[in-house]
Structure formats: C-alpha cells, structure tokens
Short mmCIF file of C-alpha atoms and ligand atoms in Angstrom, two decimals:
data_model
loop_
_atom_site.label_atom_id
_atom_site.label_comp_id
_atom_site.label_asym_id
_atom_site.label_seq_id
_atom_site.Cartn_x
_atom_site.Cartn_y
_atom_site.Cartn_z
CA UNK G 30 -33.73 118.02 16.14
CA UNK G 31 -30.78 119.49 18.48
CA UNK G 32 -29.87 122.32 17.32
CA UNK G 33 -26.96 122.83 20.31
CA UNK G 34 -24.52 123.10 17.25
CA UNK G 35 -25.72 125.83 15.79
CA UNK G 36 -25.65 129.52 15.64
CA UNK G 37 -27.70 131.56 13.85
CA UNK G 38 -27.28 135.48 12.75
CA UNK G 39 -29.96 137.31 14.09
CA UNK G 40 -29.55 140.88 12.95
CA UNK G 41 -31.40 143.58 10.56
CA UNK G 42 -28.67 143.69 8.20
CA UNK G 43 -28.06 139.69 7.97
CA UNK G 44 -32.48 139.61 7.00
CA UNK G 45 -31.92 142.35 4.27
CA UNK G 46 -28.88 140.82 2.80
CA UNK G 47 -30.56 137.15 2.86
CA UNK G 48 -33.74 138.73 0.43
CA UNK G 49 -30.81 139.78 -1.63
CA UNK G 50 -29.17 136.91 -2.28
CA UNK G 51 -32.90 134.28 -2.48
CA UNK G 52 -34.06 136.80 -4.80
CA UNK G 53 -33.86 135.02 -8.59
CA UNK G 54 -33.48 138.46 -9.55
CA UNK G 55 -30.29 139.32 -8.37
CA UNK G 56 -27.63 139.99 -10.42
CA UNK G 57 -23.99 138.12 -9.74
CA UNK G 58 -22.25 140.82 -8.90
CA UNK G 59 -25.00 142.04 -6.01
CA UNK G 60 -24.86 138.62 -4.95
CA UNK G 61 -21.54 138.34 -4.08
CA UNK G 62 -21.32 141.83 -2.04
CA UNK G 63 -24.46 140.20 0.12
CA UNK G 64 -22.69 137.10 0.72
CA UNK G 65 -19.98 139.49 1.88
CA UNK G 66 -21.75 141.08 4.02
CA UNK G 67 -23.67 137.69 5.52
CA UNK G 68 -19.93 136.53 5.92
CA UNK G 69 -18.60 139.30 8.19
CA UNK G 70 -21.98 139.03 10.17
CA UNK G 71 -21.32 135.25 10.76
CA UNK G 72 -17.94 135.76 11.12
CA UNK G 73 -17.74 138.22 13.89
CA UNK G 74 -20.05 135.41 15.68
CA UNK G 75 -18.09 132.77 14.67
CA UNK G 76 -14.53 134.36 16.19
CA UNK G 77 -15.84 135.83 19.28
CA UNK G 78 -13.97 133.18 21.62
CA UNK G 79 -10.53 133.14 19.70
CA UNK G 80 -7.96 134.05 22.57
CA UNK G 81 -6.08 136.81 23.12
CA UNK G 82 -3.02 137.28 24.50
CA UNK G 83 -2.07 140.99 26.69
CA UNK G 84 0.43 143.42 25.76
CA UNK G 85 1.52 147.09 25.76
CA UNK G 86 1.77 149.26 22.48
CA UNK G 87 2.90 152.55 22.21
CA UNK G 88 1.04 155.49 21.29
CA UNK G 89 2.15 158.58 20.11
CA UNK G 90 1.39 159.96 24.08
CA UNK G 91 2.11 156.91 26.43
CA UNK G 92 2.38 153.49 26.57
CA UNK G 93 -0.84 151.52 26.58
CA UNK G 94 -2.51 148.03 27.50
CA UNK G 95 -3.54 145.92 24.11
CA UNK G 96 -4.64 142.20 22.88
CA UNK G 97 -2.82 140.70 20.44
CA UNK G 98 -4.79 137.54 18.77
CA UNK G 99 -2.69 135.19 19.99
CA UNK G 100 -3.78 131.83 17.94
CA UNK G 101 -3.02 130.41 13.80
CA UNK G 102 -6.05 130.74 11.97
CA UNK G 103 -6.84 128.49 8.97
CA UNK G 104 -9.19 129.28 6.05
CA UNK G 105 -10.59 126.81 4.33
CA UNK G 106 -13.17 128.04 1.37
CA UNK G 107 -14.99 124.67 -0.48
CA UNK G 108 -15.05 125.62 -3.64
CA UNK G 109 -16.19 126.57 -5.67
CA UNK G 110 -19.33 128.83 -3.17
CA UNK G 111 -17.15 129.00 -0.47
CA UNK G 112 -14.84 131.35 -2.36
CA UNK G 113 -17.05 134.21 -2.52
CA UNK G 114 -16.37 133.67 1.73
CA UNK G 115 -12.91 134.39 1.68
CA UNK G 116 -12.01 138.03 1.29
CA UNK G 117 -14.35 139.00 4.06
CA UNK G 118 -12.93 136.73 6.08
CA UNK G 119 -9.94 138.07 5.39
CA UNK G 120 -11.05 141.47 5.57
CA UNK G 121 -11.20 140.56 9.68
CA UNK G 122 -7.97 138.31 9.73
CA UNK G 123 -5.50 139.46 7.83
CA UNK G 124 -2.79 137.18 8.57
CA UNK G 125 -4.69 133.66 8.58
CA UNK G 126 -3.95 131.16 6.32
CA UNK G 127 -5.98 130.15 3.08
CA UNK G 128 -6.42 126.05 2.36
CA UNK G 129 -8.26 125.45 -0.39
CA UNK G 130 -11.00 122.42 -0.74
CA UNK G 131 -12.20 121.53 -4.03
CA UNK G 132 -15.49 119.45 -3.63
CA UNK G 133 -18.46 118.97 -5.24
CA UNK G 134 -21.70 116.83 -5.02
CA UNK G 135 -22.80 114.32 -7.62
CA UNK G 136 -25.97 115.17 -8.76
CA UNK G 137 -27.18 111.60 -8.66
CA UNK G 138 -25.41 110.52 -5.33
CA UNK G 139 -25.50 113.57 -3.50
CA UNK G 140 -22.18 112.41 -1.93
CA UNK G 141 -19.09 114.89 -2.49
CA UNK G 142 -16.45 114.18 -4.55
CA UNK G 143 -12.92 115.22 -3.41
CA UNK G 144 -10.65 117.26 -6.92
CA UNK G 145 -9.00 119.13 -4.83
CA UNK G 146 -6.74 119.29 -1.32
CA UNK G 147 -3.32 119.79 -0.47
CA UNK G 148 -3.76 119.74 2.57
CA UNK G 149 0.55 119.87 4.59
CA UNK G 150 1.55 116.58 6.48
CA UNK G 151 2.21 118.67 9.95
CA UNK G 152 1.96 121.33 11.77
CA UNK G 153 -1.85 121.70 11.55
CA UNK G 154 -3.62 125.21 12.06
CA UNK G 155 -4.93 125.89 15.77
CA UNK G 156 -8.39 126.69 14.64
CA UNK G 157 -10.13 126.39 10.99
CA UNK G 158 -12.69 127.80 9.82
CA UNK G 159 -14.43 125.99 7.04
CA UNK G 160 -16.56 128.15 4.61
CA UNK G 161 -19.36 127.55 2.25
CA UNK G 162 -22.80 129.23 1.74
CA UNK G 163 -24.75 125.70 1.73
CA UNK G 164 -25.16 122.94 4.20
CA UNK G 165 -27.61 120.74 2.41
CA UNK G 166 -26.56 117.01 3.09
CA UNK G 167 -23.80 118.28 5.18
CA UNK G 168 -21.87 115.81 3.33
CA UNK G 169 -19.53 118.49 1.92
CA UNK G 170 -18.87 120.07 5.41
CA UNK G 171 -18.57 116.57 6.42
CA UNK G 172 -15.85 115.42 4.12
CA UNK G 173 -14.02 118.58 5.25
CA UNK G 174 -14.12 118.43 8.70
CA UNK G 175 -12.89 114.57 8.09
CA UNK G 176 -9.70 116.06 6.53
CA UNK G 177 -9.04 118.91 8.72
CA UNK G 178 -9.22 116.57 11.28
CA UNK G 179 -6.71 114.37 9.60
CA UNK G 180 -4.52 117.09 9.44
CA UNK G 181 -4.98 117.41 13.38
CA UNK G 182 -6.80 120.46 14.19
CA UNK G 183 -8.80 120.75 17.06
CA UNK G 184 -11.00 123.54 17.03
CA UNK G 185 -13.44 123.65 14.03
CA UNK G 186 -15.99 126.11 13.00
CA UNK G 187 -18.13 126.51 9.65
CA UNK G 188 -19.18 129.45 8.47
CA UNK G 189 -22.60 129.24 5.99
CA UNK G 190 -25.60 131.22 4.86
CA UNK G 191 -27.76 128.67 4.50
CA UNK G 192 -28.47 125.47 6.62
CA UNK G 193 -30.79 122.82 5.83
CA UNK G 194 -32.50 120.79 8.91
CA UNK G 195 -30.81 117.90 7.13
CA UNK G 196 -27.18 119.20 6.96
CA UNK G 197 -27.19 120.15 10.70
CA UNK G 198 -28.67 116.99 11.93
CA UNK G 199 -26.13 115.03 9.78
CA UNK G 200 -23.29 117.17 11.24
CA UNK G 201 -24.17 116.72 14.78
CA UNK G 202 -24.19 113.41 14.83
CA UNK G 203 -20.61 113.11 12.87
CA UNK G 204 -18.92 115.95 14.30
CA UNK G 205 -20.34 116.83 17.44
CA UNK G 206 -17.74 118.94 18.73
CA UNK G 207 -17.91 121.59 15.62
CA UNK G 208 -20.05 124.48 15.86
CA UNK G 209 -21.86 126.34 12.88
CA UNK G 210 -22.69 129.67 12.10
CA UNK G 211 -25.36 130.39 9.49
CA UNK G 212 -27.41 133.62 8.62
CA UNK G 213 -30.49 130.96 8.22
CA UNK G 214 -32.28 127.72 8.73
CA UNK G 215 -34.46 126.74 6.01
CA UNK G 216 -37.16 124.23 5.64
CA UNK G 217 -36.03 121.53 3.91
CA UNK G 218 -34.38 119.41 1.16
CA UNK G 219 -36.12 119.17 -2.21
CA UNK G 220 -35.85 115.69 -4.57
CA UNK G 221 -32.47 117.28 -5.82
CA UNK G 222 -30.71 117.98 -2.42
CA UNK G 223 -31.33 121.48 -3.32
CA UNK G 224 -32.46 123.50 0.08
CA UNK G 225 -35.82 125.09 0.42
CA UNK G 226 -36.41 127.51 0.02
CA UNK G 227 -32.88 128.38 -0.15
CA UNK G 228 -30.91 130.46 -3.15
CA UNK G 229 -30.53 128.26 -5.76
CA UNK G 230 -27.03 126.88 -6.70
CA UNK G 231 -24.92 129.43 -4.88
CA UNK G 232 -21.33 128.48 -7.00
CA UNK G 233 -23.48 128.96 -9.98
CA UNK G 234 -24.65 132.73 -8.83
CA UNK G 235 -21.83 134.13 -7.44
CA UNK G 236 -19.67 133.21 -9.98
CA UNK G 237 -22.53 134.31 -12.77
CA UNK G 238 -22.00 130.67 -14.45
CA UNK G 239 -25.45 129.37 -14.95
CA UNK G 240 -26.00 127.14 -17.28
CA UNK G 241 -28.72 127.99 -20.10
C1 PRP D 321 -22.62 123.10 -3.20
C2 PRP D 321 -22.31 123.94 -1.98
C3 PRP D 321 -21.72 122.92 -1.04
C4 PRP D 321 -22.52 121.68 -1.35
C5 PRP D 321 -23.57 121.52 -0.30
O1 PRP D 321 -21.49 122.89 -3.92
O2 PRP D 321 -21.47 125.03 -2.24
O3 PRP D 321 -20.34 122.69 -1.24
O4 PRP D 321 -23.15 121.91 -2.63
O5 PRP D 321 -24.25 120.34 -0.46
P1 PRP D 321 -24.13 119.16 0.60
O6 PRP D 321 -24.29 119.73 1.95
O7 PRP D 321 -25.29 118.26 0.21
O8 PRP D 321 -22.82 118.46 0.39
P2 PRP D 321 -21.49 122.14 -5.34
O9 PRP D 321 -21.26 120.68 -5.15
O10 PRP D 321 -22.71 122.51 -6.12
O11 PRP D 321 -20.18 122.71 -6.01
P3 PRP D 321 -19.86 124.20 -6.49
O12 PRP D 321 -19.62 125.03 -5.25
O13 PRP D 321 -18.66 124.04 -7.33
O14 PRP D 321 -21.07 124.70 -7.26
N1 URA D 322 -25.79 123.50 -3.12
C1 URA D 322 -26.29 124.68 -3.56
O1 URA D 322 -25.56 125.48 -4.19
N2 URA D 322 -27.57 124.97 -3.31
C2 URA D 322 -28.38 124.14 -2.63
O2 URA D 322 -29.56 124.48 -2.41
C3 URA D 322 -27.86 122.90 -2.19
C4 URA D 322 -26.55 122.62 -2.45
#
C-alpha cells in the first residue's frame, strides 16, 4: 500500500490522547477535549507549508520584521464527528472560514449520503481543510473532496484521528494530489465498515448520543 499521502502524528501527547479516546470507558465530555487535543497536533502538521507573506509591525520600542499568513483558509467539518474538529482548528486560525458538510454512511451500503452543503458558486477558498475523526471507506472524505473540488479549490488537506488501510488506499487512488494527516493507522475494516481497532462510532461519542 503507498502510503506517500499520508502523515501521521508521531508525538507523546498524540499516543496518550489516542488511549483516551479508544478507551470504551471514556466519558463524552473527555472525549471531545482528546479529540481537541489530537486536532491541534494534526493540525500544526497539517499547516506547516501555508505561505506567508513579510511585513513590519510595530512594537512598543521599534519597528520590527513579521509574517502575516498570507492565504484564505476554508474549514470544512463532516458532520456530524468532524464538528468536535472545529474549534481547535479555529483555536490556530482565527479568521478562516467554516463550510459545513453534512454526510453520513448507510449502514447497508457503506456509501455516503449527501443532507447537507451549501457550498457558494465562486470564489472558492485557496486551501481547505476537510475534517473528520474517521477515514474508513474514505468514501466520506471522498465525496468531499469531489465537492470542494467542484467549488475549485486547489490545495486540499484532511485532517483525521483515525485512518483505516482501506480509506487511504481508496483516497490515493481518487485524489492523489490531497494529503492526510491522522494521529493513527489502524488495522483494518470490520464486516460493518467500522475500523479496527479504532474508537467506535466517533459522532456517537463525542456528541454522548449512543443509542441504547
Ligand atoms: C462517520 C465518520 C465519517 C464516516 C467515515 O460518520 O465521522 O464521516 O463515518 O466512514 P467512511 O470513510 O466509510 O465514509 P457517520 O456516517 O457515522 O455520520 P456521523 O458523523 O453523523 O455519526
Ligand atoms: N465511522 C465511525 O464513526 N467509526 C468507524 O469506525 C467507522 C466509521
């Protein structure tokens, strides 16, 4: 499997947040402050090469050299997971701007069905990045990408926690060009499509809505 496309967070602090969020155990609300924390991690990766342009700003003693990020950033959470990726994002871009994507799988297809996306006709961001915990199929991050690119961005990125072989082969052979930042690659896909050993259903835990 090629795994040019993707980027995974090696650090101490990504591994203890990861037992957090696999562990059953875990309460919602500890969830979500992990997947905050796995966010910025893949984040700061995932931004590294955004371009800068050079300036001067003034300090209270003398005038001094400074970057200014010098590109339009888009957001773009699937929801429902991908929401608990936002605010960190944000946390690190203040000004970019949020596009929501409402997707889910069928259970029985697998394939992802689109309830969401208002997507504008023009002026397309400069660089998106797409953001959801799980890349099972990849056909989630797929559909995406498929829109964003309708819209006409260029530059693509994903931001995840989890990847499955599966999602990242799929991916690289649809969207070559997009790169993905994860905190993990797991084994494998179960019967279900769920990943393994994975976290469970991630929209289900953060959001502290599972079903009985
Ligand atoms: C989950 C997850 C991804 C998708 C991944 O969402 O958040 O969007 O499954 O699977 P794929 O790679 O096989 O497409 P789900 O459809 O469960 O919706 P939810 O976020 O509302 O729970
Ligand atoms: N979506 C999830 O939330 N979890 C998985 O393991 C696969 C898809």
């Amino acid at each position: 499997m090629t795994q040019e496309n993707l980027q995974i967070c090696h650090h101490p602090l990504a591994s203890d947040a990861l037992r957090i969020v696999r562990d059953e155990a875990t309460p919602s609300p500890l969830f979500r402050d992990a997947i905050h924390r796995l966010t910025v991690l893949a984040a700061l990766e995932a931004t590294r090469t955004l371009p800068t342009r050079s300036t001067t700003v003034q300090t209270p003693l003398v005038s001094a050299s400074a970057e200014a990020l010098d590109v339009r950033v888009g957001i773009i959470p699937i929801l429902r997971a991908g929401l608990s990726m936002v605010d960190p994002v944000l946390s690190l871009i203040p000004r970019a701007e949020v596009w929501h994507l409402g997707l889910f799988r069928d259970e029985q297809t697998l394939e992802p069905v689109t309830y969401y996306s208002k997507l504008p006709e023009a002026q397309p961001v400069d660089v998106a990045l797409v953001l959801d915990p799980m890349l099972a199929t990849g056909g989630s991050a797929i559909a995406a990408f498929d829109k964003l690119k309708s819209w006409g961005v260029k530059d693509l990125r994903f931001l995840g926690i989890l990847a499955a072989p599966e999602g990242v082969q799929a991916v690289a052979a649809s969207h070559p060009d997009v790169s993905l930042y994860v905190a993990a690659l797991d084994d494998h896909l179960n019967d279900q499509g769920y990943i393994v050993p994975g976290l469970g259903d991630a929209g289900d835990r953060a959001y502290n809505a599972v079903a009985e």
